């Protein structure tokens, strides 16, 4: 699901919070994601924060991460699938934790995290 969000191809998910059919004879689908609902929610929150800056996708050789360009065709968002060293000069902000690092040339990005890039 993280990979799909990183590529802006999120599927629609059925929701039936009462978890039973209308006639109460069989279980329904319940909340989207079932036992993984918190993980889906985490990715959805990251996607909602990053989406306004996700205008043009750049796929990286090796598939370790993807880079989204903003309206000015500048790198703006990185979705990291693996731990990776990323070339960037400026501020890098982890969207989940809010932690900001100053990067001079390169920085280390953690797997399964999303980052804003600021000049």
PDB file of C-alpha atoms in Angstrom:
ATOM      1  CA  UNK A   1       0.000   0.000   0.000  1.00  0.00           C
ATOM      2  CA  UNK A   2       2.923   2.351   0.767  1.00  0.00           C
ATOM      3  CA  UNK A   3       4.357   1.640  -2.701  1.00  0.00           C
ATOM      4  CA  UNK A   4       0.970   2.311  -4.316  1.00  0.00           C
ATOM      5  CA  UNK A   5       0.554   5.630  -2.475  1.00  0.00           C
ATOM      6  CA  UNK A   6       4.067   6.634  -3.534  1.00  0.00           C
ATOM      7  CA  UNK A   7       2.996   6.169  -7.161  1.00  0.00           C
ATOM      8  CA  UNK A   8      -0.445   7.844  -6.710  1.00  0.00           C
ATOM      9  CA  UNK A   9      -2.367   4.669  -7.561  1.00  0.00           C
ATOM     10  CA  UNK A  10      -4.437   4.147  -4.420  1.00  0.00           C
ATOM     11  CA  UNK A  11      -7.377   1.789  -4.857  1.00  0.00           C
ATOM     12  CA  UNK A  12     -10.802   2.545  -3.505  1.00  0.00           C
ATOM     13  CA  UNK A  13     -11.533   0.606  -0.317  1.00  0.00           C
ATOM     14  CA  UNK A  14     -14.980  -0.602   0.698  1.00  0.00           C
ATOM     15  CA  UNK A  15     -16.210   0.464   4.094  1.00  0.00           C
ATOM     16  CA  UNK A  16     -18.995  -1.074   6.115  1.00  0.00           C
ATOM     17  CA  UNK A  17     -18.299  -0.162   9.759  1.00  0.00           C
ATOM     18  CA  UNK A  18     -21.154  -2.182  11.201  1.00  0.00           C
ATOM     19  CA  UNK A  19     -19.405  -5.394  10.072  1.00  0.00           C
ATOM     20  CA  UNK A  20     -22.655  -7.217   9.331  1.00  0.00           C
ATOM     21  CA  UNK A  21     -24.944  -7.426   6.361  1.00  0.00           C
ATOM     22  CA  UNK A  22     -28.173  -5.489   6.516  1.00  0.00           C
ATOM     23  CA  UNK A  23     -30.021  -8.597   7.714  1.00  0.00           C
ATOM     24  CA  UNK A  24     -27.261  -9.431  10.295  1.00  0.00           C
ATOM     25  CA  UNK A  25     -26.843 -12.935   8.910  1.00  0.00           C
ATOM     26  CA  UNK A  26     -23.218 -12.749   7.834  1.00  0.00           C
ATOM     27  CA  UNK A  27     -20.170 -10.651   8.651  1.00  0.00           C
ATOM     28  CA  UNK A  28     -19.552  -7.644   6.417  1.00  0.00           C
ATOM     29  CA  UNK A  29     -16.265  -6.056   5.474  1.00  0.00           C
ATOM     30  CA  UNK A  30     -15.881  -3.813   8.546  1.00  0.00           C
ATOM     31  CA  UNK A  31     -13.343  -1.008   8.388  1.00  0.00           C
ATOM     32  CA  UNK A  32     -10.970  -0.852   5.416  1.00  0.00           C
ATOM     33  CA  UNK A  33      -7.779  -2.748   6.062  1.00  0.00           C
ATOM     34  CA  UNK A  34      -9.180  -4.908   8.837  1.00  0.00           C
ATOM     35  CA  UNK A  35      -6.324  -5.623  11.219  1.00  0.00           C
ATOM     36  CA  UNK A  36      -4.069  -3.402   9.083  1.00  0.00           C
ATOM     37  CA  UNK A  37      -6.320  -0.332   9.466  1.00  0.00           C
ATOM     38  CA  UNK A  38      -3.707   1.632  11.449  1.00  0.00           C
ATOM     39  CA  UNK A  39      -1.045   0.967   8.816  1.00  0.00           C
ATOM     40  CA  UNK A  40      -3.430   2.069   6.054  1.00  0.00           C
ATOM     41  CA  UNK A  41      -4.279   5.173   8.083  1.00  0.00           C
ATOM     42  CA  UNK A  42      -0.586   6.019   8.509  1.00  0.00           C
ATOM     43  CA  UNK A  43       0.013   5.816   4.755  1.00  0.00           C
ATOM     44  CA  UNK A  44      -3.149   7.809   4.006  1.00  0.00           C
ATOM     45  CA  UNK A  45      -2.006  10.592   6.354  1.00  0.00           C
ATOM     46  CA  UNK A  46       1.410  10.698   4.684  1.00  0.00           C
ATOM     47  CA  UNK A  47      -0.207  10.745   1.250  1.00  0.00           C
ATOM     48  CA  UNK A  48      -2.560  13.592   2.200  1.00  0.00           C
ATOM     49  CA  UNK A  49       0.380  15.692   3.443  1.00  0.00           C
ATOM     50  CA  UNK A  50       2.545  14.989   0.384  1.00  0.00           C
ATOM     51  CA  UNK A  51      -0.093  15.042  -2.361  1.00  0.00           C
ATOM     52  CA  UNK A  52      -0.190  18.826  -2.994  1.00  0.00           C
ATOM     53  CA  UNK A  53       3.497  18.699  -4.000  1.00  0.00           C
ATOM     54  CA  UNK A  54       3.296  15.450  -6.007  1.00  0.00           C
ATOM     55  CA  UNK A  55       2.972  16.744  -9.578  1.00  0.00           C
ATOM     56  CA  UNK A  56       5.465  14.825 -11.736  1.00  0.00           C
ATOM     57  CA  UNK A  57       6.889  11.420 -10.842  1.00  0.00           C
ATOM     58  CA  UNK A  58      10.548  10.497 -11.238  1.00  0.00           C
ATOM     59  CA  UNK A  59      11.309   6.803 -10.844  1.00  0.00           C
ATOM     60  CA  UNK A  60      14.822   6.015  -9.624  1.00  0.00           C
ATOM     61  CA  UNK A  61      16.963   3.214 -11.035  1.00  0.00           C
ATOM     62  CA  UNK A  62      17.073   0.339  -8.581  1.00  0.00           C
ATOM     63  CA  UNK A  63      13.625   1.159  -7.160  1.00  0.00           C
ATOM     64  CA  UNK A  64      14.869   2.299  -3.749  1.00  0.00           C
ATOM     65  CA  UNK A  65      12.718   5.447  -3.771  1.00  0.00           C
ATOM     66  CA  UNK A  66      10.662   7.744  -5.978  1.00  0.00           C
ATOM     67  CA  UNK A  67      10.932  11.502  -6.324  1.00  0.00           C
ATOM     68  CA  UNK A  68       7.999  13.808  -7.004  1.00  0.00           C
ATOM     69  CA  UNK A  69       8.555  17.175  -8.636  1.00  0.00           C
ATOM     70  CA  UNK A  70       6.478  20.212  -7.688  1.00  0.00           C
ATOM     71  CA  UNK A  71       4.816  22.742 -10.038  1.00  0.00           C
ATOM     72  CA  UNK A  72       8.231  24.297 -10.752  1.00  0.00           C
ATOM     73  CA  UNK A  73       9.727  20.913 -11.755  1.00  0.00           C
ATOM     74  CA  UNK A  74      11.902  20.887  -8.628  1.00  0.00           C
ATOM     75  CA  UNK A  75      12.276  17.795  -6.407  1.00  0.00           C
ATOM     76  CA  UNK A  76       9.729  18.216  -3.608  1.00  0.00           C
ATOM     77  CA  UNK A  77       8.784  14.824  -2.115  1.00  0.00           C
ATOM     78  CA  UNK A  78      10.686  11.550  -1.695  1.00  0.00           C
ATOM     79  CA  UNK A  79       9.011   8.244  -0.829  1.00  0.00           C
ATOM     80  CA  UNK A  80      11.755   5.881   0.424  1.00  0.00           C
ATOM     81  CA  UNK A  81      11.143   2.140   0.002  1.00  0.00           C
ATOM     82  CA  UNK A  82      14.589   1.205   1.339  1.00  0.00           C
ATOM     83  CA  UNK A  83      17.234   2.958   3.409  1.00  0.00           C
ATOM     84  CA  UNK A  84      18.941   5.207   0.886  1.00  0.00           C
ATOM     85  CA  UNK A  85      21.483   8.001   0.597  1.00  0.00           C
ATOM     86  CA  UNK A  86      19.913  10.877  -1.292  1.00  0.00           C
ATOM     87  CA  UNK A  87      21.673  13.796  -2.977  1.00  0.00           C
ATOM     88  CA  UNK A  88      20.159  17.109  -1.823  1.00  0.00           C
ATOM     89  CA  UNK A  89      21.293  20.519  -0.641  1.00  0.00           C
ATOM     90  CA  UNK A  90      18.847  22.099   1.792  1.00  0.00           C
ATOM     91  CA  UNK A  91      16.315  20.999   4.373  1.00  0.00           C
ATOM     92  CA  UNK A  92      14.810  17.502   4.410  1.00  0.00           C
ATOM     93  CA  UNK A  93      11.685  17.053   6.557  1.00  0.00           C
ATOM     94  CA  UNK A  94      10.277  13.697   7.643  1.00  0.00           C
ATOM     95  CA  UNK A  95       6.516  14.064   7.091  1.00  0.00           C
ATOM     96  CA  UNK A  96       5.582  11.664   9.870  1.00  0.00           C
ATOM     97  CA  UNK A  97       7.809  12.908  12.678  1.00  0.00           C
ATOM     98  CA  UNK A  98       8.345  16.502  11.581  1.00  0.00           C
ATOM     99  CA  UNK A  99      12.081  16.026  12.112  1.00  0.00           C
ATOM    100  CA  UNK A 100      14.143  18.348   9.890  1.00  0.00           C
ATOM    101  CA  UNK A 101      17.723  17.806   8.816  1.00  0.00           C
ATOM    102  CA  UNK A 102      20.028  20.155   7.003  1.00  0.00           C
ATOM    103  CA  UNK A 103      21.645  18.404   4.091  1.00  0.00           C
ATOM    104  CA  UNK A 104      24.876  19.529   2.487  1.00  0.00           C
ATOM    105  CA  UNK A 105      25.287  17.300  -0.543  1.00  0.00           C
ATOM    106  CA  UNK A 106      23.650  14.089   0.673  1.00  0.00           C
ATOM    107  CA  UNK A 107      21.538  12.697   3.485  1.00  0.00           C
ATOM    108  CA  UNK A 108      20.347   9.304   4.691  1.00  0.00           C
ATOM    109  CA  UNK A 109      16.655   8.528   4.290  1.00  0.00           C
ATOM    110  CA  UNK A 110      14.962   5.725   6.218  1.00  0.00           C
ATOM    111  CA  UNK A 111      12.861   3.032   4.554  1.00  0.00           C
ATOM    112  CA  UNK A 112       9.077   3.429   4.575  1.00  0.00           C
ATOM    113  CA  UNK A 113       9.250   7.179   5.225  1.00  0.00           C
ATOM    114  CA  UNK A 114       8.171  10.203   3.199  1.00  0.00           C
ATOM    115  CA  UNK A 115      10.185  13.407   3.067  1.00  0.00           C
ATOM    116  CA  UNK A 116       9.638  17.003   1.949  1.00  0.00           C
ATOM    117  CA  UNK A 117      12.609  18.617   0.250  1.00  0.00           C
ATOM    118  CA  UNK A 118      13.190  22.329   0.792  1.00  0.00           C
ATOM    119  CA  UNK A 119      15.950  24.353  -0.873  1.00  0.00           C
TER     120      UNK A 119
END
